[in-house]
Coordinates of C-alpha atoms in Angstrom, one line a residue:
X1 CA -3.9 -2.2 16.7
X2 CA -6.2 -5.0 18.1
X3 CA -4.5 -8.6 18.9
X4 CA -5.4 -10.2 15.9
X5 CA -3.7 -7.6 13.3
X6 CA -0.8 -7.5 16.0
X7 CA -0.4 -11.1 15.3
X8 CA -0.5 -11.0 11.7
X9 CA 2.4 -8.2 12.1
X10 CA 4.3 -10.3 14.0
X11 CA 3.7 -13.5 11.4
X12 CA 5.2 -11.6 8.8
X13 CA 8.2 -10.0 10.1
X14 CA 9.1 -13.5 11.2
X15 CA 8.0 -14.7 7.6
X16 CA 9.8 -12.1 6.2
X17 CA 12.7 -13.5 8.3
X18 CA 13.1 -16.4 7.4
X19 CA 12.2 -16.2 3.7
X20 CA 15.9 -13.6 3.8
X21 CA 17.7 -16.3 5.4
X22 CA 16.6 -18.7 2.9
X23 CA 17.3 -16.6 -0.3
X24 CA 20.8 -16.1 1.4
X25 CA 21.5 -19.6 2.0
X26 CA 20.4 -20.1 -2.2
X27 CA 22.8 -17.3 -3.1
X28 CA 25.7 -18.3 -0.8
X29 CA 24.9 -21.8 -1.6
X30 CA 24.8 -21.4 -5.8
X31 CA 27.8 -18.6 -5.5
X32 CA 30.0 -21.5 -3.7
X33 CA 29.3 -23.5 -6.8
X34 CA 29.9 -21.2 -9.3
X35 CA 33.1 -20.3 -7.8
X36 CA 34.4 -24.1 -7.7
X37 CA 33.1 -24.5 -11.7
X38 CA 35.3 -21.3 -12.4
X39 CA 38.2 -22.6 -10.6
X40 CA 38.2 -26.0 -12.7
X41 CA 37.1 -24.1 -15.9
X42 CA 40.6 -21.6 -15.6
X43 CA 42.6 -25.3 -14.0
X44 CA 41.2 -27.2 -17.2
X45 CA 42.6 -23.7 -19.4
X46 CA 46.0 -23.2 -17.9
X47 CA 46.7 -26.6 -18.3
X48 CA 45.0 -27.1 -22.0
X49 CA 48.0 -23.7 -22.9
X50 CA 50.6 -25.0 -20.8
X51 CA 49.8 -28.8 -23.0
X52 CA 49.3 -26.5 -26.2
X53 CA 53.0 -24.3 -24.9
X54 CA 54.8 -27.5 -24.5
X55 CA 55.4 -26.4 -20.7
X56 CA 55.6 -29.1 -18.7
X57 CA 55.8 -27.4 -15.4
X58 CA 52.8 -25.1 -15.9
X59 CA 51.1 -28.6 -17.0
X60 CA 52.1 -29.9 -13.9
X61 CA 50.8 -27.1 -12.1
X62 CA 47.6 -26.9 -14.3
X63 CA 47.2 -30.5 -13.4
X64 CA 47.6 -30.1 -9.6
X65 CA 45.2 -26.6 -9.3
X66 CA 42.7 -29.1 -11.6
X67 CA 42.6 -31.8 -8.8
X68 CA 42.1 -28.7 -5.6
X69 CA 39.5 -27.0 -8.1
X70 CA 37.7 -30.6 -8.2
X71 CA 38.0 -31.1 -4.7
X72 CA 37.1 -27.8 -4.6
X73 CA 33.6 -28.5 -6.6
X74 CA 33.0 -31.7 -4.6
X75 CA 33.0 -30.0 -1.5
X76 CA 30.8 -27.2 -2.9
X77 CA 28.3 -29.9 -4.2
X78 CA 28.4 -31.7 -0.4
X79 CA 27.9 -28.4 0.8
X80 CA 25.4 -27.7 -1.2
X81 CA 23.4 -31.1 -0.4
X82 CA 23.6 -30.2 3.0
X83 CA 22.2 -26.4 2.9
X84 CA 19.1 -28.3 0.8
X85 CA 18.1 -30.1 4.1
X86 CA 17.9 -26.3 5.6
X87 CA 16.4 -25.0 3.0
X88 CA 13.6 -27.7 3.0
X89 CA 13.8 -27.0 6.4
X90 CA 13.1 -23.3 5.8
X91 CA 10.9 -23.6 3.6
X92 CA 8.3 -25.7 5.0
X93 CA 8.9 -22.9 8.2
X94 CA 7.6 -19.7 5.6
X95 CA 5.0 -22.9 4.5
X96 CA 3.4 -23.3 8.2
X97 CA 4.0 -18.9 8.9
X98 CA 2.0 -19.0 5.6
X99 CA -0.5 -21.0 6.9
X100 CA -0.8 -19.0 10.5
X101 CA -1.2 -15.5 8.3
X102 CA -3.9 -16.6 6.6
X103 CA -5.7 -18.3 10.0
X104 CA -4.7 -14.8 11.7
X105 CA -6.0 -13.1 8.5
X106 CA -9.3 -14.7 8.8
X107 CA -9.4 -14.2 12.5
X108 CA -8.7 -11.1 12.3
X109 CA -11.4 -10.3 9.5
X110 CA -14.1 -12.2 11.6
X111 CA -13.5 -9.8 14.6
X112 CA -13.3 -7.2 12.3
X113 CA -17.0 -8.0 10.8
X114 CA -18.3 -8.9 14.5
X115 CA -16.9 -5.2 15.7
X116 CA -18.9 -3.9 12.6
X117 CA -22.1 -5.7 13.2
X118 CA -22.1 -4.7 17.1
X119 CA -21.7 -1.1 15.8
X120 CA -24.4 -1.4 13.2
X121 CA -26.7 -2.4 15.5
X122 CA -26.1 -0.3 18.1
X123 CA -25.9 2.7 15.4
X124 CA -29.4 1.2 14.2
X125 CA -30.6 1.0 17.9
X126 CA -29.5 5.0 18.4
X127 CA -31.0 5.3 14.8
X128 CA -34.7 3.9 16.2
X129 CA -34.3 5.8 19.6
X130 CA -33.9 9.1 17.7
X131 CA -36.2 8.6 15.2
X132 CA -39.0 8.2 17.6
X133 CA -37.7 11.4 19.7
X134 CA -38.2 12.9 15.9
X135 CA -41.9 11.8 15.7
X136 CA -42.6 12.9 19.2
X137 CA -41.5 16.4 17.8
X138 CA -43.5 16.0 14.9
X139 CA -46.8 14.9 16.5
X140 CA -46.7 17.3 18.8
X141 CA -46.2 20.5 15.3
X142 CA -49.2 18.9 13.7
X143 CA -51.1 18.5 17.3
X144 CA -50.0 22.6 17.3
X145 CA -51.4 23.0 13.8
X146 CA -54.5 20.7 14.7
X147 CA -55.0 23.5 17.7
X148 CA -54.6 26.8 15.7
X149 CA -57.3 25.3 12.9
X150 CA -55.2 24.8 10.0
X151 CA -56.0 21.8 8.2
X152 CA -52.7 21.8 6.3
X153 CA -50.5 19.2 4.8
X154 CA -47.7 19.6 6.7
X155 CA -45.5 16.4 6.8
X156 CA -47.4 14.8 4.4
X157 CA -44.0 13.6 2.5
X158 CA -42.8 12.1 6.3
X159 CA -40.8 8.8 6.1
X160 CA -38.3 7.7 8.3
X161 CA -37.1 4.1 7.8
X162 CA -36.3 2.2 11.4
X163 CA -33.5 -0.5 11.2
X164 CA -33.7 -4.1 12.5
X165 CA -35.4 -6.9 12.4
X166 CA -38.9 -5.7 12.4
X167 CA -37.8 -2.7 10.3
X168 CA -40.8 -0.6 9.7
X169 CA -41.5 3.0 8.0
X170 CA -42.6 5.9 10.5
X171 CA -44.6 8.2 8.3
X172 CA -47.2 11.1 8.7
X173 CA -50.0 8.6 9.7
X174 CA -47.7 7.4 12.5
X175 CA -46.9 10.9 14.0
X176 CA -50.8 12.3 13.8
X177 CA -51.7 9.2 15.9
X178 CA -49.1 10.4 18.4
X179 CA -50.5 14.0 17.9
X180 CA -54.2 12.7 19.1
X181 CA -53.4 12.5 22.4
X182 CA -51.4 16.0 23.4
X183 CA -53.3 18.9 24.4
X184 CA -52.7 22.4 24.5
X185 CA -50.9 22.4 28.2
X186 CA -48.7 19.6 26.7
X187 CA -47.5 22.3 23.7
X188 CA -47.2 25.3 25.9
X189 CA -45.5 23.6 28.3
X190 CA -42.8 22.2 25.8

């Protein structure tokens, strides 16, 4: 794995991170809530059936789990103001990862491309290098031909294509100019 998709690895695991801790802070944060809300919700209903019973006791009571549960909520709601600031906090942390991944991203894509273009041209280069070994073999069977008398067509439909730059087209026109100057000791030698 080259550096760059290494890094982008890395910046997501660590996003990944830190985007769990957040969601669990919300949940833990929103359950702490909910849990206070219940508690003066069923404090507010014992004591509205203990008013409704006549019991004075289970009124007093009522009345007394009320005033924890609403301590209870307030402390939930401070709580809950205070895990804001680290989820802020969090959040702009996945914000700035976010923004590394994508640099990463890119860099990584730009090496990518440069690695692709070095290997294009060098393929193309390769390409070029065999292609003339290819018209060297085929000037030297229409030199052969030129020899034995035959007059024939024989790679009239040549074209090999050359990559680059100057890109140019070798065909049969090309390779019986290269045929002019190899003689008979040239092809029995070969």
């Amino acid at each position: 794995m080259s550096d760059s998709a290494s890094t982008v690895a890395a910046l997501n695991s660590t996003r990944g991170l830190v985007h769990e801790r957040l969601q669990s802070i919300q949940k833990e944060t929103e359950l702490a809530i909910e849990r206070a809300q219940q508690a003066e919700l069923d404090a507010a209903n014992l004591y509205a059936r203990s008013v409704a019973t006549g019991n004075s006791e289970g009124e007093n009571a009522a009345s007394t789990e009320m005033q924890k549960a609403s301590a209870m909520l307030i402390e939930a709601d401070e709580h809950a103001r205070r895990q804001e600031l680290i989820i802020a906090a969090l959040q702009a942390e996945i914000d700035g990862l976010d923004s590394q991944i994508t640099t990463a991203q890119q860099q990584h894509s730009q090496a990518q491309d440069n690695a692709l273009a070095a290997a294009e041209l060098t393929l193309g280069e390769e390409w070029n290098r065999l292609a003339e070994q290819l018209a060297a073999v085929g000037a030297k069977i229409l030199a052969a031909d030129r020899y034995r008398g035959g007059g024939s067509m024989l790679l009239s439909g040549l074209s090999i294509p050359s990559f680059g730059p100057s890109s140019m087209e070798l065909c049969r026109n090309d390779v019986l100019g290269g045929a002019e100057g190899i003689t008979i000791a040239d092809l029995i030698e070969a």
